[in-house]
JSON list of C-alpha atoms and ligand atoms in Angstrom, two decimals:
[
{"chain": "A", "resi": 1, "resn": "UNK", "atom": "CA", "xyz": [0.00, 0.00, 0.00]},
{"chain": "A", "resi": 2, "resn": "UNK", "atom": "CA", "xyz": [0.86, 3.74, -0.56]},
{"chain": "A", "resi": 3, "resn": "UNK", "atom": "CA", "xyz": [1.37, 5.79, 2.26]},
{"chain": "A", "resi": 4, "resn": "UNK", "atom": "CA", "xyz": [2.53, 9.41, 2.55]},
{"chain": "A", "resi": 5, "resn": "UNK", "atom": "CA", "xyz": [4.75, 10.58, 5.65]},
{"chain": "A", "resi": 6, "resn": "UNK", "atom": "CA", "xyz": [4.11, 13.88, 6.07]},
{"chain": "A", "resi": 7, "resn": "UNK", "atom": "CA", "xyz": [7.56, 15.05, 6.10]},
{"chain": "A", "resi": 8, "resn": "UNK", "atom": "CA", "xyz": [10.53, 16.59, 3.57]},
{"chain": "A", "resi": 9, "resn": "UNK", "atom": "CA", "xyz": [13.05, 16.02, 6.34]},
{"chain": "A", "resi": 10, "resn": "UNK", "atom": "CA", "xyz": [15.16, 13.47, 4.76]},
{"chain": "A", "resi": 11, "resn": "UNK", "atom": "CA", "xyz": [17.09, 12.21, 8.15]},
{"chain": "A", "resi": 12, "resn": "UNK", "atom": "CA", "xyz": [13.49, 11.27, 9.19]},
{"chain": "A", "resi": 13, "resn": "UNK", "atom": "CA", "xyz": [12.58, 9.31, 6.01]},
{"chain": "A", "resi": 14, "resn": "UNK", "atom": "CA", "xyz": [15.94, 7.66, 6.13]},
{"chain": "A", "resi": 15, "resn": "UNK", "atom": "CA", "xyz": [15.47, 6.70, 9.97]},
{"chain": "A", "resi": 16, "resn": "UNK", "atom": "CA", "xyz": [11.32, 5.80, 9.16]},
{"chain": "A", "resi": 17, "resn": "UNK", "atom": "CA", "xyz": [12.73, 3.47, 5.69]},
{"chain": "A", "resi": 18, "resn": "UNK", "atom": "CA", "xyz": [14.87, 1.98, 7.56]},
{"chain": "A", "resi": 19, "resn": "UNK", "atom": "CA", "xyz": [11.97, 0.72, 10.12]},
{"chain": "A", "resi": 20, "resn": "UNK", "atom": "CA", "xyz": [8.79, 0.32, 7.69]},
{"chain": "A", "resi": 21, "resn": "UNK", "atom": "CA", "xyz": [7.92, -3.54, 6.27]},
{"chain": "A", "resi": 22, "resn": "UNK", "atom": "CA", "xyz": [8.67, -2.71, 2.29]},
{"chain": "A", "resi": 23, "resn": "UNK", "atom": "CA", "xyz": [4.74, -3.90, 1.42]},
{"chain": "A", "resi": 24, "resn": "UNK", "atom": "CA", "xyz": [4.42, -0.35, 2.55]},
{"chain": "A", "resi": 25, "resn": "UNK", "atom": "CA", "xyz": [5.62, 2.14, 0.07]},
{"chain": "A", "resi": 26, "resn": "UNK", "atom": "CA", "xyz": [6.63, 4.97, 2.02]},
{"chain": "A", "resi": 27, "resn": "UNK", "atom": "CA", "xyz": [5.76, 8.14, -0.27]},
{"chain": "A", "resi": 28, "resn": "UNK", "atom": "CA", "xyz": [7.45, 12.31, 1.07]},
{"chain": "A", "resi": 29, "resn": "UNK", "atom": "CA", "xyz": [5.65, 15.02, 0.98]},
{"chain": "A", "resi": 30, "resn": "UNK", "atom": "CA", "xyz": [7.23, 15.94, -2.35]},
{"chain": "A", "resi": 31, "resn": "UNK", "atom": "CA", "xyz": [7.03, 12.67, -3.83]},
{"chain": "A", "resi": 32, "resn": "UNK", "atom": "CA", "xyz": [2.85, 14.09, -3.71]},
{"chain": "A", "resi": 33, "resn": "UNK", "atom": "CA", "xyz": [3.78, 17.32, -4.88]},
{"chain": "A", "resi": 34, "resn": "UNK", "atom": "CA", "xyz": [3.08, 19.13, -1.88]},
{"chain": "A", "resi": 35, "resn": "UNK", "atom": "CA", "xyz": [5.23, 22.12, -1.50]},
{"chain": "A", "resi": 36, "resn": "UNK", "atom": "CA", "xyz": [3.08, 24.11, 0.68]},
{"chain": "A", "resi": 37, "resn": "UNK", "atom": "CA", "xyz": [3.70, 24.79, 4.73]},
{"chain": "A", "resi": 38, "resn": "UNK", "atom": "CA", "xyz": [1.60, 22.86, 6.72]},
{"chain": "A", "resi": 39, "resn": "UNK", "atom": "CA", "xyz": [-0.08, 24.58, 9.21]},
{"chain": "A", "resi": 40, "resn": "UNK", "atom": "CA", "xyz": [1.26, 23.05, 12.64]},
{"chain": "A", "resi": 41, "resn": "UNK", "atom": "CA", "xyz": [-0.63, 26.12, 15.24]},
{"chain": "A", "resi": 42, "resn": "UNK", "atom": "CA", "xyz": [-1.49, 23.57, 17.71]},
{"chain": "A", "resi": 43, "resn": "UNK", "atom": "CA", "xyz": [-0.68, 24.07, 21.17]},
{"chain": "A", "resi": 44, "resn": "UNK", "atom": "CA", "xyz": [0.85, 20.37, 21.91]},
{"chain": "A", "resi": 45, "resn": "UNK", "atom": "CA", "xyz": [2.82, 17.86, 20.06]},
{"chain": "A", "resi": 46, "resn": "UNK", "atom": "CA", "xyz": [0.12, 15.92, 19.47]},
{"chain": "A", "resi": 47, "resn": "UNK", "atom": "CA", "xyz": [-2.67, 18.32, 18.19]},
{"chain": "A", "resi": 48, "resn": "UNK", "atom": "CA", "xyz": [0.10, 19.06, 15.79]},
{"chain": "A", "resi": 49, "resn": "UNK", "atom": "CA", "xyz": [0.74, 15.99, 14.59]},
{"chain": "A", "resi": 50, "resn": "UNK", "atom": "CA", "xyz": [-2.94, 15.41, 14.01]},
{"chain": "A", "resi": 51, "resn": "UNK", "atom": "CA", "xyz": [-3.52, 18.52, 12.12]},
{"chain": "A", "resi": 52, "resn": "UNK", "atom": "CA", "xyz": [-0.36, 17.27, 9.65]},
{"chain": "A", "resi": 53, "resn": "UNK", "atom": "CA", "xyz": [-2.11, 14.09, 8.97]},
{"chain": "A", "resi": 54, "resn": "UNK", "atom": "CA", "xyz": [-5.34, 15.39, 8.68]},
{"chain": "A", "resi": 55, "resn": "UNK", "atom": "CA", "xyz": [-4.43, 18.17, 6.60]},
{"chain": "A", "resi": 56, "resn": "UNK", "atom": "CA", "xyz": [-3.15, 15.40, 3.85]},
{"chain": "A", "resi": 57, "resn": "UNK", "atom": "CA", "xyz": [-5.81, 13.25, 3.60]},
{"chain": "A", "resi": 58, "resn": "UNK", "atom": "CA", "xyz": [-8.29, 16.03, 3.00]},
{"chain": "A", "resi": 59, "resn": "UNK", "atom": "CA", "xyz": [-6.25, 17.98, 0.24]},
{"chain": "A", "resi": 60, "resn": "UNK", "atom": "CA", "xyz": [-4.65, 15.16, -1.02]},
{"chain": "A", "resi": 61, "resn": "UNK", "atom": "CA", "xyz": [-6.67, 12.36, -0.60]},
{"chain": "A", "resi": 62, "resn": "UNK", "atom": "CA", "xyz": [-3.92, 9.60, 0.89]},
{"chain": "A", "resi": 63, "resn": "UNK", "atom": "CA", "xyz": [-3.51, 7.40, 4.27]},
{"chain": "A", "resi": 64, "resn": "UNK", "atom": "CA", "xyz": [-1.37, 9.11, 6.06]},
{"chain": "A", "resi": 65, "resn": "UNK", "atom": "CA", "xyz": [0.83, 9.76, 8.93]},
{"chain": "A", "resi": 66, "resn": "UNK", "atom": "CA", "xyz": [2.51, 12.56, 10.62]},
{"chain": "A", "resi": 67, "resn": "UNK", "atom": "CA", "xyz": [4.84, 12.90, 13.41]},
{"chain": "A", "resi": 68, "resn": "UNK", "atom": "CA", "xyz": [5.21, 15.86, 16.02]},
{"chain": "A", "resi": 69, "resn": "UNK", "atom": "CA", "xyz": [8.13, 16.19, 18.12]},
{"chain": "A", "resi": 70, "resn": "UNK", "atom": "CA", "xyz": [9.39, 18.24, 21.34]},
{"chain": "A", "resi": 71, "resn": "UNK", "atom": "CA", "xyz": [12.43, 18.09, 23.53]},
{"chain": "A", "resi": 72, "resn": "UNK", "atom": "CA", "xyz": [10.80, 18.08, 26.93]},
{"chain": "A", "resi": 73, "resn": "UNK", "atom": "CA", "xyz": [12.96, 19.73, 29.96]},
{"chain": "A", "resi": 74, "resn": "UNK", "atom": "CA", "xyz": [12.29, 18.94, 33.45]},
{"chain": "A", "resi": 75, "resn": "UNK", "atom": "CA", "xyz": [13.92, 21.84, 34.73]},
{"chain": "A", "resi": 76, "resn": "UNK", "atom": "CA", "xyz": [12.53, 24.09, 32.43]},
{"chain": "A", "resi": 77, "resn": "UNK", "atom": "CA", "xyz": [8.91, 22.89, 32.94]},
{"chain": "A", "resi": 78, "resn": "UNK", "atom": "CA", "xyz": [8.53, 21.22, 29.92]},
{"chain": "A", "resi": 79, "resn": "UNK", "atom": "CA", "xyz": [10.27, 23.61, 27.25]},
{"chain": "A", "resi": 80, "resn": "UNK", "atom": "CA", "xyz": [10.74, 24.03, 24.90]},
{"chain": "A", "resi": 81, "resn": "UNK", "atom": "CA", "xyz": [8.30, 20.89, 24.26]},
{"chain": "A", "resi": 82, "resn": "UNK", "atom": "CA", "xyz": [5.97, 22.25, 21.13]},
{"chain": "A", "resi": 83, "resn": "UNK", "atom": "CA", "xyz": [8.48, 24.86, 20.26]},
{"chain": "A", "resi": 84, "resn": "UNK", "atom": "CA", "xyz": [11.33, 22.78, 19.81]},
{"chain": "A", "resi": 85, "resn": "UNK", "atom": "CA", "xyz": [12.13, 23.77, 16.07]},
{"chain": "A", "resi": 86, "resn": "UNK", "atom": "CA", "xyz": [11.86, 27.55, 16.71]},
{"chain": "A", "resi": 87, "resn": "UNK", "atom": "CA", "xyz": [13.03, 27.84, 20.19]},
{"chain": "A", "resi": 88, "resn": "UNK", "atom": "CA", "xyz": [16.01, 30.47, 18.99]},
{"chain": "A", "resi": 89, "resn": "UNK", "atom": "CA", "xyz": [13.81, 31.59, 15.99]},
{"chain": "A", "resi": 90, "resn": "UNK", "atom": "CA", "xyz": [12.05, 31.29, 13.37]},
{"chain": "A", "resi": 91, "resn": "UNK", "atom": "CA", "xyz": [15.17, 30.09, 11.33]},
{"chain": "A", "resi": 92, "resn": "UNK", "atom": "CA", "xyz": [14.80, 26.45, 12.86]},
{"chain": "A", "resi": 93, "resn": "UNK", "atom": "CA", "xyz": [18.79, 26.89, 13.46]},
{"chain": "A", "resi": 94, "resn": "UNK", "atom": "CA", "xyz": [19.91, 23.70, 14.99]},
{"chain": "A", "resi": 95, "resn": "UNK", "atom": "CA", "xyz": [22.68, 25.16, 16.58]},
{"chain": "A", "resi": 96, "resn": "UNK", "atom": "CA", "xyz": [21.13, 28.16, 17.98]},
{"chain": "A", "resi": 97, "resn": "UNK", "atom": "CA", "xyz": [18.32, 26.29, 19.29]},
{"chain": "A", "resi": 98, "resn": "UNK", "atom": "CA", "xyz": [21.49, 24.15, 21.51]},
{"chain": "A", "resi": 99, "resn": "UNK", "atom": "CA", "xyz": [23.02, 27.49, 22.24]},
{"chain": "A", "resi": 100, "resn": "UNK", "atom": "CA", "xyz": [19.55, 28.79, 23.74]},
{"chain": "A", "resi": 101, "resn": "UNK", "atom": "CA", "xyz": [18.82, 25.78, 25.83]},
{"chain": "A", "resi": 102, "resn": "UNK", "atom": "CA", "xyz": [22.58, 24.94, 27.23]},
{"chain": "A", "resi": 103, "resn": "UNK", "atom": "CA", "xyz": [22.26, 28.96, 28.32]},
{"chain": "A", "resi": 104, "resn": "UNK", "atom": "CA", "xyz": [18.97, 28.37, 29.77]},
{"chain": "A", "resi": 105, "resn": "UNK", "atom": "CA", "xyz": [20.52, 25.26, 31.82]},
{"chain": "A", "resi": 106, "resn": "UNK", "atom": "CA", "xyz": [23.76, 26.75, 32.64]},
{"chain": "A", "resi": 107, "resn": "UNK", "atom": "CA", "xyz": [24.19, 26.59, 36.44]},
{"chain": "A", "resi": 108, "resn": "UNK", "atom": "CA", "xyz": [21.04, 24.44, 36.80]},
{"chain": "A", "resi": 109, "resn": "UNK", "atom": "CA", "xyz": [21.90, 20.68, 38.57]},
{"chain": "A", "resi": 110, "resn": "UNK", "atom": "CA", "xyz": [18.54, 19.05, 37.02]},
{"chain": "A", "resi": 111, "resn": "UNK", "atom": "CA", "xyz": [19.75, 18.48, 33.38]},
{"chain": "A", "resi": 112, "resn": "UNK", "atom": "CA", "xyz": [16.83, 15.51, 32.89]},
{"chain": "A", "resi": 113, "resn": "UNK", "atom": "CA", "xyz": [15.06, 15.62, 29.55]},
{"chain": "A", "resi": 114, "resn": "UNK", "atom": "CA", "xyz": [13.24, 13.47, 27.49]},
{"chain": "A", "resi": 115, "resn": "UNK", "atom": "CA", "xyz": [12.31, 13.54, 23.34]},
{"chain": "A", "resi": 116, "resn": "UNK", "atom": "CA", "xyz": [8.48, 12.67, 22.68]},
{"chain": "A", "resi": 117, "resn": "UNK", "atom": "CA", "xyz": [7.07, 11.90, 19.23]},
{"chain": "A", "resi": 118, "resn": "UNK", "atom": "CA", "xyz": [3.73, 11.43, 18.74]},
{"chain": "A", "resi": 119, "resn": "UNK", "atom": "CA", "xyz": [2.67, 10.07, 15.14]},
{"chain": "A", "resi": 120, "resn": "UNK", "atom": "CA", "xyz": [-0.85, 10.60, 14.03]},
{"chain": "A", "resi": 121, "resn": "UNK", "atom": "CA", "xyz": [-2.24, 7.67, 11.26]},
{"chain": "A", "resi": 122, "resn": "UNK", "atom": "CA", "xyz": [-5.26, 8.63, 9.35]},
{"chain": "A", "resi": 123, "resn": "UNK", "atom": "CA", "xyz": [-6.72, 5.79, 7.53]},
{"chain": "A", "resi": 124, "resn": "UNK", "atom": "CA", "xyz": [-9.58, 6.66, 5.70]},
{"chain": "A", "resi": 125, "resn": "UNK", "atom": "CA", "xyz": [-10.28, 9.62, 7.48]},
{"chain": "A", "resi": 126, "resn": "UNK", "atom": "CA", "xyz": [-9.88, 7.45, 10.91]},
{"chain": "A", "resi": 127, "resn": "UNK", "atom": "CA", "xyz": [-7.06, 9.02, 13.48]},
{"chain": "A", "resi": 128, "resn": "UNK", "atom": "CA", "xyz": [-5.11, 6.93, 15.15]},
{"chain": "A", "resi": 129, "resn": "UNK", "atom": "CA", "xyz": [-2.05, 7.73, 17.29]},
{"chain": "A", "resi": 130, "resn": "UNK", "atom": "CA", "xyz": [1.01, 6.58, 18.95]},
{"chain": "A", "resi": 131, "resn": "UNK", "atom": "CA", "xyz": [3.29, 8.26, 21.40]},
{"chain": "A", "resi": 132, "resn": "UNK", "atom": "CA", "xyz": [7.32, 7.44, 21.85]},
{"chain": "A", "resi": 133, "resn": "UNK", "atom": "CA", "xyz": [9.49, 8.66, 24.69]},
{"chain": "A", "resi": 134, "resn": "UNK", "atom": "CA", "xyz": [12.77, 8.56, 25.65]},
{"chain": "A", "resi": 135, "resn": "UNK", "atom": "CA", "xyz": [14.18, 9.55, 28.75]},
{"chain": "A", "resi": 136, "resn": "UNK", "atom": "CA", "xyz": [17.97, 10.90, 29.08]},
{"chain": "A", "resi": 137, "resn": "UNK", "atom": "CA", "xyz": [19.38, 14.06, 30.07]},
{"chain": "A", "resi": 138, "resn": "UNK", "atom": "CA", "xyz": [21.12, 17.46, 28.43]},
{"chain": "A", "resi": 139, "resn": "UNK", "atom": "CA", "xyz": [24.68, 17.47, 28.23]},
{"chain": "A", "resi": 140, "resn": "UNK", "atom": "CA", "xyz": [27.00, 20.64, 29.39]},
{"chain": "A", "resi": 141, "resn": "UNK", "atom": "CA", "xyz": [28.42, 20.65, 25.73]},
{"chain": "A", "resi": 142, "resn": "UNK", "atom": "CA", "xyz": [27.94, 19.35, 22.04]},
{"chain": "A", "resi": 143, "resn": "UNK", "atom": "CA", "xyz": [29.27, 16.14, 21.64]},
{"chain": "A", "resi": 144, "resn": "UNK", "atom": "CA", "xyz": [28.93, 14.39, 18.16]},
{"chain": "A", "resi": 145, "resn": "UNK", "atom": "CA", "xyz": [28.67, 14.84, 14.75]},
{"chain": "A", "resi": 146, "resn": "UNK", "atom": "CA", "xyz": [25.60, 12.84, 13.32]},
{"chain": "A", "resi": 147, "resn": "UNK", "atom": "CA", "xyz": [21.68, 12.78, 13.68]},
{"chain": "A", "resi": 148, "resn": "UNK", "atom": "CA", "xyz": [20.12, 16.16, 13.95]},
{"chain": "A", "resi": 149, "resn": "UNK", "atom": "CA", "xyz": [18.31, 18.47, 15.70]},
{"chain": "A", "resi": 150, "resn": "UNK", "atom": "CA", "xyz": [19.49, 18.31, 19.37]},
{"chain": "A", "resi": 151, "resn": "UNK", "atom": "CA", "xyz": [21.01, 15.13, 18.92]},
{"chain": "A", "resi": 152, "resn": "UNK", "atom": "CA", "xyz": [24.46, 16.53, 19.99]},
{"chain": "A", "resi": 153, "resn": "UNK", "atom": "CA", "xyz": [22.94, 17.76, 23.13]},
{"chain": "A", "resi": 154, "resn": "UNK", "atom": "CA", "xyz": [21.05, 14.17, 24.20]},
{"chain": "A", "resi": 155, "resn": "UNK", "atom": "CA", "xyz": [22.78, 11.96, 26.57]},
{"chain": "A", "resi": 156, "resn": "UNK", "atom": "CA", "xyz": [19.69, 8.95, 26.24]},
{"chain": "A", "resi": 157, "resn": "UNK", "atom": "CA", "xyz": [19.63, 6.99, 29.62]},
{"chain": "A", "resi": 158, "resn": "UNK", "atom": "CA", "xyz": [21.68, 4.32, 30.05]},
{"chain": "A", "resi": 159, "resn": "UNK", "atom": "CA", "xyz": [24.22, 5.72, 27.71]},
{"chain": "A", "resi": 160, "resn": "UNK", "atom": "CA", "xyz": [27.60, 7.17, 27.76]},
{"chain": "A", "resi": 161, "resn": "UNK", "atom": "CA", "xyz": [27.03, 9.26, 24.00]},
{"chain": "A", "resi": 162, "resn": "UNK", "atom": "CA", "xyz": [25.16, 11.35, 22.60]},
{"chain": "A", "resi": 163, "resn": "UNK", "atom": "CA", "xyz": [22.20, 11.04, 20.07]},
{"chain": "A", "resi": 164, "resn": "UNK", "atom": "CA", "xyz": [24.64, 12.31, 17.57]},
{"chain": "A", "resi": 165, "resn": "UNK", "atom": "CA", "xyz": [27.53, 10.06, 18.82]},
{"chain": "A", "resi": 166, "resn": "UNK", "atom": "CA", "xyz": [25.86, 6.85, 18.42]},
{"chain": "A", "resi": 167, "resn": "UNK", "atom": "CA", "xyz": [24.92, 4.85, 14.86]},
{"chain": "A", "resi": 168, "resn": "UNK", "atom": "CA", "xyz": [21.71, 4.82, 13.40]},
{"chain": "A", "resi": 169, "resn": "UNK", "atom": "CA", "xyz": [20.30, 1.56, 14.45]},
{"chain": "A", "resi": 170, "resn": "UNK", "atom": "CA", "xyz": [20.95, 2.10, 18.00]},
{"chain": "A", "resi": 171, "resn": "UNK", "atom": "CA", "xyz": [19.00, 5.59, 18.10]},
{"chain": "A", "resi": 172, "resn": "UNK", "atom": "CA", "xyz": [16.31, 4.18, 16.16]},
{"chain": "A", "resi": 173, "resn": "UNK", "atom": "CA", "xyz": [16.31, 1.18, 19.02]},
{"chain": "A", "resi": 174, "resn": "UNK", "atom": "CA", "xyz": [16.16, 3.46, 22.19]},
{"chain": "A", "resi": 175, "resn": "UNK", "atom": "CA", "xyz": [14.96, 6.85, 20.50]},
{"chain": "A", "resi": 176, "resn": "UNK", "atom": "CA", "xyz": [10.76, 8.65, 20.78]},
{"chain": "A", "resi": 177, "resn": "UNK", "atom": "CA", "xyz": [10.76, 7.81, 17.29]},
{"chain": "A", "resi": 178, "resn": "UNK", "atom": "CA", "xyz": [11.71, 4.51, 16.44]},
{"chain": "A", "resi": 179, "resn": "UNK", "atom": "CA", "xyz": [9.42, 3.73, 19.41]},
{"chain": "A", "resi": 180, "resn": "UNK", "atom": "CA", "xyz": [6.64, 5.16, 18.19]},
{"chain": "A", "resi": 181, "resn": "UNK", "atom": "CA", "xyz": [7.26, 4.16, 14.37]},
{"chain": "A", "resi": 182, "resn": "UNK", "atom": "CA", "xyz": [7.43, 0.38, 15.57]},
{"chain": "A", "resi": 183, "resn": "UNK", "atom": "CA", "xyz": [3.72, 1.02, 17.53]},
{"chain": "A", "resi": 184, "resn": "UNK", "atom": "CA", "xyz": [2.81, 2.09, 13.44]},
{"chain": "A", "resi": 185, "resn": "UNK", "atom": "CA", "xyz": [4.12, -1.01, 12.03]},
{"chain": "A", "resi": 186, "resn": "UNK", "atom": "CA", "xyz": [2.93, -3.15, 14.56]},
{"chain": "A", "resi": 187, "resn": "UNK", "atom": "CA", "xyz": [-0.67, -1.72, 13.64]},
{"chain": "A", "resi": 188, "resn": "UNK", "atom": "CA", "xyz": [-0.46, -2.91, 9.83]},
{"chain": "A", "resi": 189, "resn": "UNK", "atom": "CA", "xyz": [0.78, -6.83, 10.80]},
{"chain": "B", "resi": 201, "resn": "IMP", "atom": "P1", "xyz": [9.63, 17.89, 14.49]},
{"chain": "B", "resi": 201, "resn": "IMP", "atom": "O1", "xyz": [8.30, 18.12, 15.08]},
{"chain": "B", "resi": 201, "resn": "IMP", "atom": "O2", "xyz": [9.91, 16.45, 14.26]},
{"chain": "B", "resi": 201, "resn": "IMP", "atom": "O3", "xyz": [9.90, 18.73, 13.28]},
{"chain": "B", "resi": 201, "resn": "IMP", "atom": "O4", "xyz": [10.71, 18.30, 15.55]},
{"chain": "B", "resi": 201, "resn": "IMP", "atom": "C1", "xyz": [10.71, 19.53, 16.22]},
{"chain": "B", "resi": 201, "resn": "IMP", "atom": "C2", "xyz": [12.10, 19.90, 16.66]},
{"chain": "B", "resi": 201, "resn": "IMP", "atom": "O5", "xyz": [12.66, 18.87, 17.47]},
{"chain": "B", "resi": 201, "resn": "IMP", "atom": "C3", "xyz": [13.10, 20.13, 15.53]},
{"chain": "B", "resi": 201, "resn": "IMP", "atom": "O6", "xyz": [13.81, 21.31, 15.82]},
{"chain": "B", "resi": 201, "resn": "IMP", "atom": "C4", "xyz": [14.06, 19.01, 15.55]},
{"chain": "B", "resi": 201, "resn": "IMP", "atom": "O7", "xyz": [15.35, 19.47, 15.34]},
{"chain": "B", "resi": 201, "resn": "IMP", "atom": "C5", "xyz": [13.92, 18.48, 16.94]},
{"chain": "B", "resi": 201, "resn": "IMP", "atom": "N1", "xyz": [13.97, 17.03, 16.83]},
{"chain": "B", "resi": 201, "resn": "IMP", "atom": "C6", "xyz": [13.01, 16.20, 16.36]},
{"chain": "B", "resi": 201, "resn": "IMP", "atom": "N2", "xyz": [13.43, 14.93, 16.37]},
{"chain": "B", "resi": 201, "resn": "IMP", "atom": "C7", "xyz": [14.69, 14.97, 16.86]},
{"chain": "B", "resi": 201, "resn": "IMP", "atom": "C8", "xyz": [15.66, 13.96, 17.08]},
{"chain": "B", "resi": 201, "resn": "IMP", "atom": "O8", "xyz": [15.47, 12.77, 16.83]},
{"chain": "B", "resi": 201, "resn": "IMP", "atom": "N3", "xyz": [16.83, 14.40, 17.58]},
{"chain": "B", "resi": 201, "resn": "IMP", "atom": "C9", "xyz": [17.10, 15.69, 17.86]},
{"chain": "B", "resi": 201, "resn": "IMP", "atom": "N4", "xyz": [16.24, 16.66, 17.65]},
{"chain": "B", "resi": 201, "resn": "IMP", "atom": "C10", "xyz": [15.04, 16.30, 17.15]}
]
């Protein structure tokens, strides 16, 4: 079967590809020809995530899913959760959005953290969701070169590197994502 993830970020399509069962043929956003924002004005993760995957099947017309994510920060009661992409800005910049929250933690003893996905499925105009979380904490500096996103900043619990430090298939094994993309495949077999 066809179905769209509602994304053009290609580190997510290459970590969701990796995960999917290939009956499913996993289609981007611009493989549909949709070049437009989204509208993601939601105030949580998840009302985002459904308003992604709802948006698609009513202008496009395909099953769906979308994903919503936010770095959760004990210390900083929960931020910058839904704003996790624009926390420095409106330019989505990776490294300022590190630079913001490493200032915002500097000093602070509680460092725990945790990444949550939620991925809305819309099946003939039925919602379904599924929520991943992993728990870790914020490092004191960057550490790492791949992933994305905060990656470099993500010490996942029970680990000694970062997100950005370790390969692939162990982030997909531990990390909100993978955990919540496995809850989608599981819901197809
Ligand atoms: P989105 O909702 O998936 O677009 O994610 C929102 C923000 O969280 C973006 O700024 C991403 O950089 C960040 N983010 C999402 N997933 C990850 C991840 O797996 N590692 C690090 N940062 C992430």
């Amino acid at each position: 079967m066809k179905l769209v993830f509602a994304t053009n970020n290609q580190n997510k399509l290459k970590e969701v590809k990796a995960l999917i069962p290939s009956q499913i043929e996993l289609l981007s956003l611009s493989d549909i020809g949709c070049e437009e924002d989204i509208p993601e004005t939601s105030p949580t993760i998840e009302g985002n995530a459904k308003q992604k995957a709802k948006y698609i099947w009513e202008h496009y017309g395909y099953n769906c899913f979308a994903d919503d994510t936010g770095l959760e920060v004990e210390a900083l009661n929960g931020a910058p959760g839904v704003f996790s992409a624009r926390y420095a800005g409106t330019a989505k910049d990776a490294n300022a959005n590190m630079k913001k929250l490493l200032n915002e933690l500097d000093g602070k003893e509680n460092r725990n953290a945790q990444f949550k996905t939620v991925i809305a499925l819309e099946i003939e105009g039925k919602l379904t969701t599924f929520t991943g979380i992993c728990k870790g904490s914020i490092t004191v500096s960057k550490k790492g070169e791949g992933g994305f996103g905060y990656d470099p900043i993500f010490l996942p619990e029970e680990h000694t590197e970062t997100f950005a430090e370790l390969p692939l298939s162990e982030k997909n094994k531990i990390g909100h994502r993978g955990k919540a993309i496995r809850q989608l495949i599981e819901y197809f077999v």
